[in-house]
Coordinates of C-alpha atoms in Angstrom, one line a residue:
X20 CA 10.7 38.7 -15.2
X21 CA 7.8 38.3 -12.8
X22 CA 4.6 36.6 -14.2
X23 CA 2.3 37.5 -11.4
X24 CA 3.0 38.8 -7.9
X25 CA -0.4 39.1 -6.4
X26 CA -1.9 42.0 -8.4
X27 CA -5.6 41.5 -9.0
X28 CA -5.8 39.0 -6.1
X29 CA -7.6 39.7 -2.9
X30 CA -5.5 41.2 -0.2
X31 CA -4.5 38.7 2.4
X32 CA -2.4 38.5 5.6
X33 CA 1.2 37.4 5.4
X34 CA 2.5 34.3 7.2
X35 CA 6.2 35.4 7.1
X36 CA 7.1 34.2 10.6
X37 CA 5.9 30.7 10.2
X38 CA 7.3 30.2 6.7
X39 CA 10.7 31.7 7.5
X40 CA 11.2 29.1 10.1
X41 CA 10.2 26.4 7.6
X42 CA 12.5 27.8 5.0
X43 CA 15.5 27.7 7.4
X44 CA 14.7 24.1 8.3
X45 CA 14.4 23.0 4.7
X46 CA 18.0 24.0 3.9
X47 CA 19.6 20.9 5.2
X48 CA 20.4 18.6 2.3
X49 CA 24.1 17.7 2.1
X50 CA 25.9 16.4 -0.9
X51 CA 29.0 14.3 -0.6
X52 CA 32.0 16.5 -1.5
X53 CA 33.3 13.8 -3.8
X54 CA 30.2 13.5 -5.8
X55 CA 29.1 15.9 -8.5
X56 CA 25.4 16.9 -8.9
X57 CA 25.2 15.3 -12.3
X58 CA 26.2 11.9 -10.8
X59 CA 23.2 12.2 -8.4
X60 CA 20.5 13.5 -10.7
X61 CA 19.4 12.3 -14.1
X62 CA 19.9 14.8 -16.8
X63 CA 16.8 16.3 -18.5
X64 CA 16.2 18.2 -21.6
X65 CA 15.2 21.8 -21.1
X66 CA 11.5 22.3 -20.6
X67 CA 10.2 25.5 -22.3
X68 CA 8.2 27.9 -20.2
X69 CA 4.4 27.2 -20.6
X70 CA 3.0 30.6 -21.3
X71 CA -0.5 29.1 -21.8
X72 CA -0.9 28.9 -18.0
X73 CA -2.5 32.0 -16.7
X74 CA -4.0 33.3 -13.5
X75 CA -7.4 32.2 -14.9
X76 CA -6.6 28.6 -15.7
X77 CA -3.8 27.7 -13.1
X78 CA -4.3 25.2 -10.3
X79 CA -2.8 27.6 -7.8
X80 CA -3.7 31.3 -7.5
X81 CA -0.1 32.2 -6.6
X82 CA 2.9 32.7 -8.9
X83 CA 6.6 33.2 -8.3
X84 CA 8.8 35.9 -9.6
X85 CA 10.9 33.9 -12.1
X86 CA 14.1 35.4 -10.6
X87 CA 13.3 33.7 -7.3
X88 CA 14.1 30.3 -8.8
X89 CA 17.6 31.5 -10.0
X90 CA 18.2 33.1 -6.6
X91 CA 17.3 29.8 -4.8
X92 CA 19.6 27.8 -7.1
X93 CA 22.4 30.2 -6.4
X94 CA 21.8 30.3 -2.6
X95 CA 21.6 26.5 -2.4
X96 CA 24.6 26.1 -4.7
X97 CA 22.6 23.8 -7.0
X98 CA 24.2 22.9 -10.3
X99 CA 24.0 20.7 -13.4
X100 CA 21.0 18.3 -13.6
X101 CA 19.7 19.2 -10.2
X102 CA 19.4 22.9 -11.0
X103 CA 17.9 22.0 -14.4
X104 CA 15.2 19.8 -12.8
X105 CA 14.2 22.7 -10.6
X106 CA 14.0 25.1 -13.5
X107 CA 12.1 22.6 -15.6
X108 CA 9.6 22.1 -12.8
X109 CA 8.7 25.8 -12.7
X110 CA 9.0 26.4 -16.4
X111 CA 6.4 23.7 -17.0
X112 CA 4.1 25.5 -14.5
X113 CA 4.9 29.1 -15.8
X114 CA 6.3 29.7 -12.3
X115 CA 3.0 28.9 -10.6
X116 CA 3.3 27.6 -7.0
X117 CA 3.1 23.8 -6.7
X118 CA 2.4 23.2 -3.0
X119 CA 0.5 26.3 -1.8
X120 CA -2.4 28.5 -2.7
X121 CA -3.3 31.8 -1.0
X122 CA -5.4 29.6 1.4
X123 CA -2.5 27.4 2.4
X124 CA -1.2 23.9 1.5
X125 CA -2.8 22.1 -1.4
X126 CA -3.8 18.5 -1.2
X127 CA -0.6 17.6 -3.0
X128 CA 1.5 19.7 -0.6
X129 CA 0.0 17.9 2.4
X130 CA 0.2 14.6 0.6
X131 CA 3.9 15.0 -0.4
X132 CA 5.0 16.0 3.0
X133 CA 3.1 13.1 4.5
X134 CA 4.7 10.7 2.0
X135 CA 8.2 12.3 2.5
X136 CA 8.0 12.1 6.3
X137 CA 6.6 8.6 6.4
X138 CA 7.9 6.9 3.3
X139 CA 11.2 8.5 2.4
X140 CA 14.4 6.5 2.4
X141 CA 16.5 9.7 2.3
X142 CA 19.1 9.0 4.9
X143 CA 20.8 12.4 4.4
X144 CA 18.2 14.5 6.1
X145 CA 14.9 12.7 6.9
X146 CA 16.2 11.5 10.2
X147 CA 18.4 14.5 11.0
X148 CA 21.7 12.7 10.1
X149 CA 24.7 14.0 8.2
X150 CA 23.6 17.6 8.4
X151 CA 25.6 20.8 8.8
X152 CA 22.5 22.9 9.2
X153 CA 19.1 22.5 10.8
X154 CA 18.3 19.0 11.8
X155 CA 15.7 16.8 10.2
X156 CA 13.7 16.9 13.4
X157 CA 13.5 20.7 13.0
X158 CA 12.3 20.3 9.5
X159 CA 9.5 18.0 10.7
X160 CA 8.5 20.4 13.4
X161 CA 8.3 23.4 11.2
X162 CA 6.5 21.7 8.3
X163 CA 4.1 20.1 10.7
X164 CA 3.2 23.6 12.0
X165 CA 1.9 24.4 8.5
X166 CA 0.2 21.0 7.9
X167 CA -1.7 21.4 11.2
X168 CA -3.5 24.5 9.9
X169 CA -6.5 23.8 7.7
X170 CA -6.1 27.2 6.1
X171 CA -3.5 30.0 6.0
X172 CA -3.6 33.5 4.5
X173 CA -0.5 33.8 2.2
X174 CA 0.9 36.1 -0.4
X175 CA 3.3 35.3 -3.2
X176 CA 5.3 38.5 -2.7
X177 CA 6.3 37.3 0.8
X178 CA 10.0 36.3 0.1
X179 CA 10.1 33.8 3.0
X180 CA 6.9 32.1 1.7
X181 CA 8.3 32.0 -1.9
X182 CA 11.5 30.4 -0.5
X183 CA 9.5 27.8 1.4
X184 CA 7.7 26.8 -1.8
X185 CA 11.1 26.4 -3.6
X186 CA 12.6 24.5 -0.6
X187 CA 9.7 22.0 -0.7
X188 CA 10.2 21.5 -4.4
X189 CA 13.9 20.8 -3.7
X190 CA 12.7 18.2 -1.2
X191 CA 10.5 16.7 -3.9
X192 CA 13.5 16.5 -6.3
X193 CA 15.6 14.8 -3.5
X194 CA 12.7 12.4 -2.8
X195 CA 12.5 11.3 -6.4
X196 CA 16.3 10.8 -6.6
X197 CA 16.2 8.6 -3.4
X198 CA 12.9 6.8 -4.0
X199 CA 12.1 6.9 -7.7
X200 CA 13.3 3.4 -8.5
X201 CA 15.0 4.9 -11.6
X202 CA 11.9 6.7 -12.9
X203 CA 12.5 10.1 -14.5
X204 CA 11.6 13.2 -12.5
X205 CA 9.2 14.2 -15.3
X206 CA 7.2 11.0 -14.6
X207 CA 6.6 12.3 -11.0
X208 CA 5.7 15.9 -12.1
X209 CA 2.5 14.7 -13.8
X210 CA 0.9 14.1 -10.4
X211 CA 1.1 17.8 -9.4
X212 CA -1.7 19.6 -11.3
X213 CA -0.6 22.8 -13.0
X214 CA -3.4 23.8 -15.4
X215 CA -7.1 23.2 -15.3
X216 CA -8.3 20.7 -17.8
X217 CA -11.7 19.3 -18.8
X218 CA -12.6 16.1 -17.0
X219 CA -12.6 14.2 -20.3
X220 CA -9.2 15.4 -21.4
X221 CA -7.5 14.5 -18.1
X222 CA -9.1 11.1 -18.1
X223 CA -8.0 10.5 -21.7
X224 CA -4.5 11.7 -20.9
X225 CA -4.2 9.2 -18.0
X226 CA -5.6 6.3 -19.9
X227 CA -3.3 7.0 -22.9
X228 CA -0.2 6.8 -20.8
X229 CA 1.9 3.7 -21.4
X230 CA 2.5 3.5 -17.7
X231 CA 2.6 5.8 -14.7
X232 CA 5.5 6.3 -12.3
X233 CA 6.7 3.0 -11.0
X234 CA 6.9 4.4 -7.5
X235 CA 3.9 6.6 -7.0
X236 CA 1.4 4.4 -8.9
X237 CA 0.3 2.0 -6.2
X238 CA -2.2 -0.8 -6.2
X239 CA -5.1 1.4 -5.2
X240 CA -4.3 3.9 -8.0
X241 CA -4.1 1.1 -10.5
X242 CA -7.5 -0.3 -9.4
X243 CA -9.2 3.1 -10.0
X244 CA -7.4 3.5 -13.3
X245 CA -9.1 0.3 -14.5
X246 CA -12.5 1.7 -13.4
X247 CA -11.8 5.0 -15.0
X248 CA -11.5 3.3 -18.4
X249 CA -14.9 1.6 -17.8
X250 CA -16.7 4.8 -16.8
X251 CA -15.1 6.8 -19.5
X252 CA -16.4 4.3 -22.1
X253 CA -19.9 4.7 -20.6
X254 CA -19.6 8.5 -20.9
X255 CA -18.6 8.2 -24.5
X256 CA -21.7 6.3 -25.2
X257 CA -23.9 8.9 -23.6
X258 CA -23.9 8.0 -20.0
X259 CA -27.1 6.9 -18.3
X260 CA -30.5 8.4 -18.1
X261 CA -32.0 9.6 -14.7
X262 CA -34.3 7.2 -13.0
X263 CA -37.8 8.4 -11.9
X264 CA -39.4 6.5 -9.1
X265 CA -41.9 7.3 -6.4
X266 CA -41.9 5.5 -3.1
X267 CA -40.2 2.1 -2.5
X268 CA -40.1 -1.0 -4.6
X269 CA -39.2 -4.5 -3.2
X270 CA -38.7 -7.9 -4.8
X271 CA -41.8 -9.3 -6.5
X272 CA -43.2 -5.9 -7.3
X273 CA -43.6 -4.4 -10.8
X274 CA -43.0 -0.9 -11.8
X275 CA -42.3 0.9 -15.1
X276 CA -39.0 2.1 -13.6
X277 CA -37.7 -1.4 -13.0
X278 CA -36.8 -1.9 -16.7
X279 CA -34.8 1.4 -16.7
X280 CA -33.1 0.4 -13.4
X281 CA -32.0 -2.9 -14.9
X282 CA -30.5 -1.2 -17.9
X283 CA -28.8 1.4 -15.6
X284 CA -27.2 -1.3 -13.5
X285 CA -26.0 -3.3 -16.5
X286 CA -23.8 -0.3 -17.4
X287 CA -21.9 -0.5 -14.1
X288 CA -21.8 -4.3 -14.0
X289 CA -24.1 -4.7 -11.0
X290 CA -26.8 -6.5 -13.0
X291 CA -25.6 -9.3 -15.2
X292 CA -29.0 -10.5 -16.5
X293 CA -30.5 -10.0 -19.9
X294 CA -34.0 -9.6 -18.7
X295 CA -35.3 -6.0 -18.9
X296 CA -38.9 -6.5 -17.9
X297 CA -40.8 -4.4 -15.3
X298 CA -40.7 -7.3 -12.7
X299 CA -38.4 -7.0 -9.7
X300 CA -36.9 -10.5 -9.7
X301 CA -34.2 -12.3 -7.8
X302 CA -31.4 -11.2 -10.1
X303 CA -32.3 -7.6 -9.7
X304 CA -32.4 -7.9 -5.9
X305 CA -28.8 -9.2 -5.9
X306 CA -27.8 -6.3 -8.1
X307 CA -29.5 -3.8 -5.9
X308 CA -27.8 -5.2 -2.8
X309 CA -24.4 -5.0 -4.6
X310 CA -25.1 -1.4 -5.6
X311 CA -26.2 -0.4 -2.1
X312 CA -23.1 -2.0 -0.6
X313 CA -20.8 -0.2 -3.0
X314 CA -22.4 3.2 -2.2
X315 CA -22.4 2.8 1.6
X316 CA -26.2 2.1 1.9
X317 CA -27.9 -0.5 3.9
X318 CA -28.0 -3.6 1.6
X319 CA -31.7 -4.2 2.1
X320 CA -32.5 -4.9 -1.5
X321 CA -35.3 -2.4 -1.4
X322 CA -35.2 0.4 -4.0
X323 CA -35.8 3.7 -2.2
X324 CA -34.9 7.4 -2.6
X325 CA -31.3 6.8 -1.4
X326 CA -30.7 4.2 -4.1
X327 CA -32.3 6.3 -6.9
X328 CA -30.3 9.3 -5.8
X329 CA -27.0 7.4 -6.0
X330 CA -28.0 6.0 -9.4
X331 CA -28.8 9.4 -10.7
X332 CA -25.3 10.9 -10.1
X333 CA -24.1 11.6 -13.6
X334 CA -21.3 9.5 -15.0
X335 CA -19.2 12.6 -15.6
X336 CA -19.4 13.4 -11.8
X337 CA -18.3 9.8 -11.0
X338 CA -15.3 10.2 -13.4
X339 CA -14.4 13.5 -11.6
X340 CA -14.5 11.7 -8.3
X341 CA -12.3 8.9 -9.6
X342 CA -9.7 11.3 -11.0
X343 CA -9.5 13.3 -7.7
X344 CA -9.1 10.1 -5.6
X345 CA -6.5 8.7 -8.0
X346 CA -4.4 11.7 -7.4
X347 CA -4.8 11.3 -3.6
X348 CA -3.7 7.7 -3.8
X349 CA -0.3 8.4 -5.2
X350 CA 0.6 10.4 -2.1
X351 CA -0.5 7.7 0.4
X352 CA 2.5 6.1 2.2
X353 CA 2.0 2.4 2.8
X354 CA 4.4 -0.3 4.1
X355 CA 6.6 -1.8 1.4
X356 CA 6.4 -5.1 3.2
X357 CA 3.1 -6.8 2.1
X358 CA 3.2 -8.9 5.3
X359 CA 3.4 -5.8 7.6
X360 CA 0.3 -5.0 9.5
X361 CA -1.3 -1.5 9.1
X362 CA -4.3 0.3 10.5
X363 CA -6.3 2.2 7.9
X364 CA -9.2 4.6 8.5
X365 CA -11.1 6.0 5.6
X366 CA -13.0 9.1 6.7
X367 CA -15.9 9.2 4.2
X368 CA -16.5 5.5 4.7
X369 CA -16.5 5.8 8.5
X370 CA -14.5 2.5 8.8
X371 CA -11.3 1.3 10.4
X372 CA -9.4 -1.7 8.9
X373 CA -6.6 -3.7 10.5
X374 CA -4.7 -5.1 7.5
X375 CA -3.0 -8.3 8.8
X376 CA -2.3 -11.4 6.8
X377 CA -3.3 -13.6 9.7
X378 CA -5.7 -11.7 11.9
X379 CA -7.2 -8.7 10.0
X380 CA -10.6 -7.2 11.0
X381 CA -12.6 -4.0 10.6
X382 CA -15.0 -1.9 12.6
X383 CA -17.2 1.2 12.3
X384 CA -15.8 4.5 13.5
X385 CA -17.1 8.0 14.3
X386 CA -14.9 10.8 12.7
X387 CA -14.9 14.6 13.0
X388 CA -17.8 16.6 12.1
X389 CA -17.5 19.5 9.6
X390 CA -15.6 22.3 11.3
X391 CA -13.6 19.9 13.4
X392 CA -12.5 17.7 10.6
X393 CA -10.4 14.6 11.0
X394 CA -7.4 15.2 8.8
X395 CA -5.6 13.0 6.2
X396 CA -2.2 11.9 7.5
X397 CA 0.0 8.9 8.5
X398 CA 1.5 8.0 11.8
X399 CA 2.8 5.2 14.0
X400 CA 0.7 3.8 16.8
X401 CA 3.0 3.1 19.8
X402 CA 1.0 3.5 23.0
X403 CA -2.2 2.2 24.6
X404 CA -3.7 4.2 27.5
X405 CA -6.2 2.3 29.7
X406 CA -8.8 4.2 31.8
X407 CA -7.7 7.6 30.4
X408 CA -8.2 11.0 31.7
X409 CA -9.9 13.3 29.1
X410 CA -8.0 16.6 28.9
X411 CA -10.6 18.8 27.4
X412 CA -9.4 21.1 24.5
X413 CA -9.5 24.8 25.3
X414 CA -12.1 25.3 22.5
X415 CA -14.5 22.8 24.1
X416 CA -14.0 24.4 27.6
X417 CA -14.7 27.8 26.2
X418 CA -17.6 27.0 23.9
X419 CA -19.3 24.2 25.8
X420 CA -18.1 23.7 29.4
X421 CA -18.0 27.3 30.6
X422 CA -21.5 28.2 29.5
X423 CA -22.8 25.0 31.1
X424 CA -20.9 25.8 34.3
X425 CA -22.5 29.2 34.4
X426 CA -26.1 27.8 34.1
X427 CA -25.4 24.9 36.5
X428 CA -22.7 25.3 39.2
X429 CA -22.7 21.5 39.7
X430 CA -22.1 20.7 36.1
X431 CA -18.5 19.5 36.5
X432 CA -19.2 17.2 39.5
X433 CA -22.1 15.6 37.7
X434 CA -19.9 14.7 34.8
X435 CA -16.9 13.5 36.8
X436 CA -14.8 16.5 35.7
X437 CA -12.4 18.7 37.7
X438 CA -10.5 21.9 37.2
X439 CA -6.8 21.2 37.0
X440 CA -5.6 24.8 36.8
X441 CA -7.6 28.0 37.2
X442 CA -6.3 30.3 34.5
X443 CA -7.2 33.9 34.2
X444 CA -10.0 33.3 31.6
X445 CA -10.3 29.7 30.5
X446 CA -9.6 27.0 33.1
X447 CA -7.9 23.7 32.4
X448 CA -10.4 21.0 32.8
X449 CA -10.2 17.2 32.7
X450 CA -12.6 14.3 33.1
X451 CA -11.6 11.5 35.4
X452 CA -11.5 7.9 34.4
X453 CA -14.8 6.1 34.7
X454 CA -17.8 4.7 32.8
X455 CA -19.0 8.2 31.6
X456 CA -15.6 9.3 30.4
X457 CA -15.9 10.7 26.9
X458 CA -12.8 8.7 25.8
X459 CA -14.4 5.5 27.1
X460 CA -12.1 2.9 28.7
X461 CA -9.0 3.1 26.4
X462 CA -7.3 5.4 23.9
X463 CA -4.5 4.7 21.4
X464 CA -1.8 7.2 20.6
X465 CA 0.1 7.8 17.4
X466 CA 1.9 11.2 17.8
X467 CA 0.9 13.8 15.2
X468 CA 0.5 17.5 14.6
X469 CA -3.3 17.4 14.8
X470 CA -3.6 15.9 18.3
X471 CA -5.8 13.1 16.8
X472 CA -6.0 9.7 18.4
X473 CA -8.3 6.6 18.5
X474 CA -10.5 6.1 21.6
X475 CA -13.4 4.1 23.0
X476 CA -16.7 5.9 23.7
X477 CA -19.6 5.3 26.1
X478 CA -22.0 6.4 23.4
X479 CA -22.4 3.4 21.2
X480 CA -25.6 4.3 19.5
X481 CA -23.9 6.5 16.9
X482 CA -22.3 3.5 15.3
X483 CA -25.8 2.4 14.1
X484 CA -26.0 5.5 11.8
X485 CA -24.8 5.5 8.2
X486 CA -23.2 8.9 8.4
X487 CA -20.9 9.1 11.4
X488 CA -19.2 12.5 11.4
X489 CA -19.9 13.6 14.9
X490 CA -16.7 14.0 16.9
X491 CA -14.4 16.9 17.6
X492 CA -11.7 15.4 15.3
X493 CA -10.6 12.3 17.1
X494 CA -11.7 8.9 16.0
X495 CA -14.1 6.8 18.1
X496 CA -14.0 3.1 17.8
X497 CA -16.9 0.7 17.9
X498 CA -14.8 -2.1 19.4
X499 CA -11.8 -0.6 21.2
X500 CA -11.3 -3.7 23.3
X501 CA -10.6 -5.7 20.2
X502 CA -8.0 -3.3 19.0
X503 CA -6.3 -3.3 22.4
X504 CA -6.1 -7.1 22.4
X505 CA -4.7 -7.1 18.9
X506 CA -2.0 -4.6 19.6
X507 CA -0.9 -6.3 22.8
X508 CA -1.1 -9.9 21.5
X509 CA 2.7 -10.1 21.4
X510 CA 3.1 -8.9 25.0
X511 CA 2.1 -12.1 26.7
X512 CA 1.7 -10.5 30.1
X513 CA -1.3 -8.6 28.8
X514 CA -3.9 -11.4 29.1
X515 CA -7.6 -10.8 28.3
X516 CA -8.3 -10.6 32.0
X517 CA -5.6 -8.0 32.6
X518 CA -6.7 -5.9 29.7
X519 CA -10.3 -6.0 31.0
X520 CA -9.2 -5.0 34.5
X521 CA -7.1 -2.1 33.2
X522 CA -10.0 -0.9 31.1
X523 CA -12.3 -0.8 34.1
X524 CA -9.8 0.7 36.6
X525 CA -10.0 4.2 38.1
X526 CA -6.3 4.6 37.5
X527 CA -4.9 5.8 34.2
X528 CA -2.2 3.4 32.8
X529 CA 0.1 3.9 29.8
X530 CA 1.4 0.8 28.0
X531 CA 4.2 1.2 25.4
X532 CA 3.9 -1.3 22.5
X533 CA 6.9 -3.5 21.7
X534 CA 6.0 -3.1 18.1
X535 CA 4.5 0.1 16.7
X536 CA 1.9 -0.2 13.9
X537 CA 1.6 2.2 11.0
X538 CA -1.6 4.2 10.9
X539 CA -2.9 5.7 7.6
X540 CA -5.9 8.0 7.6
X541 CA -7.4 8.6 4.1
X542 CA -10.1 10.6 2.5
X543 CA -11.2 8.3 -0.3
X544 CA -14.6 9.0 -1.8
X545 CA -13.9 6.5 -4.5
X546 CA -11.8 3.3 -4.3
X547 CA -11.7 -0.4 -5.4
X548 CA -11.9 -3.3 -3.1
X549 CA -9.9 -6.6 -3.2
X550 CA -12.3 -7.9 -5.9
X551 CA -11.8 -4.9 -8.1
X552 CA -15.3 -3.5 -7.4
X553 CA -15.6 0.3 -7.2
X554 CA -17.1 2.0 -4.1
X555 CA -18.3 5.6 -3.8
X556 CA -19.0 7.7 -0.8
X557 CA -20.3 11.2 -0.1
X558 CA -17.9 14.2 0.0
X559 CA -18.5 14.7 3.7
X560 CA -16.1 17.6 4.2
X561 CA -16.4 19.2 0.7
X562 CA -12.7 18.4 -0.1
X563 CA -13.6 16.8 -3.4
X564 CA -15.5 19.9 -4.5
X565 CA -12.6 22.3 -3.4
X566 CA -10.0 20.2 -5.3
X567 CA -12.2 19.9 -8.4
X568 CA -12.6 23.6 -8.6
X569 CA -8.9 23.9 -9.0
X570 CA -8.3 20.9 -11.2
X571 CA -11.1 21.2 -13.8
X572 CA -12.6 23.9 -16.0
X573 CA -16.2 24.7 -15.5
X574 CA -16.2 23.8 -11.8
X575 CA -17.6 26.1 -9.1
X576 CA -15.2 27.0 -6.4
X577 CA -15.6 25.0 -3.2

């Protein structure tokens, strides 16, 4: 019996061709002929179909025909506990899609694929081994073609698309079996939203759990869970009152608002003093600087409009932010070896971190502006390119370079650019190595579906701004030379002098690293630091708002 097959939804264009390829690639899991399904997958009690989930309160706006699940089980020859896990998964969702909406992949769909691709220990198909069907490499290629698209127009009645949804859930079941450390499949299902809830109910549900999945609940998730308890308690007691303040206030000044600010900061642990007078004292200055630092503001100690605006964000909104980011964190693949180095970029924070037990460091970055977003994903940095050419994307040539060439015939020469190929409509253009090259003196490659990489830049003034979303999607580094030296420290022939010479050459040079380094690009607007302090940042791309509209009742659609 179908629950919903698209009736009442807006008409949208099918993506059959792309998804048919993905479905074919997904059908590559091989069981040992000597093993039964029940020996591989833990048995589960039957989960009843949750009829309380409707088109109005579901996380996704797409639903499967229930017969599609049985057809998939039959086609893939699933049996026993494995088949039951698939049925339970969709019964608990009332056959709602888990990984897609009509607009494309959900955050959880993107997150799971990223986790599966970068964190799976599934030797049967993740590396294309032991297959009698499409190789794992084909699976990566086809799924990446979906992940690379910020939005798609999809319909549930498209059988190829419905099959792709089911195939990805099958991968999820396989992933849990291989990587779940003995945790039940039900423990993992909780991280894939099915039904809109109130913010309070979801927070209470998480806080009342004895423990979360032993695999997906990482240190970052646990840190936010502690803060969730604190902010939920503040909300139960009525939250905080808005601060009203005109102008700026510095240490030594008095203002009627100072007493209210001290009380406000005590609620979040920034202000530890008992004094609630109207005098701006030393203790309050330390508290203001802490608050500013936690919210990405210049830690001047001066109370201004930006400080008051951050203080006046309602506690319920902060809880919403915490819940959304907790869900993101369970899908972030990180090295299992705590001693392994990793490069992390947090987009809303505009910062890069090199996590290394012996020689870690950080630097400001510039990320993509809205419309040319830097995406969340993980990769492996394996190549440094000194004095790079910049091969301009077709969109930049079309939208920026060609109009400039029309108004100024000497535009390319002035900017050290050349036409590599004169196509019928849009030429292929590149910028030569040099001091004015948009990529600066070095770039760093970690192959991915988005054609995103790190690079230097001749325009250093942007790093002085607090909000640094200005690029076309790639990530500009404030100190690219330092990262180059770090990455090549084990390749002794690359002395500081040789690196400097290569960065200032007119000749492009590619250097393969002896040891690749994991790269993790996140979109955390709430997280805790190593001291357990919570940090908040603005939702620069509106992704929090979009996800909140699907997760929570009473939220406007983003």
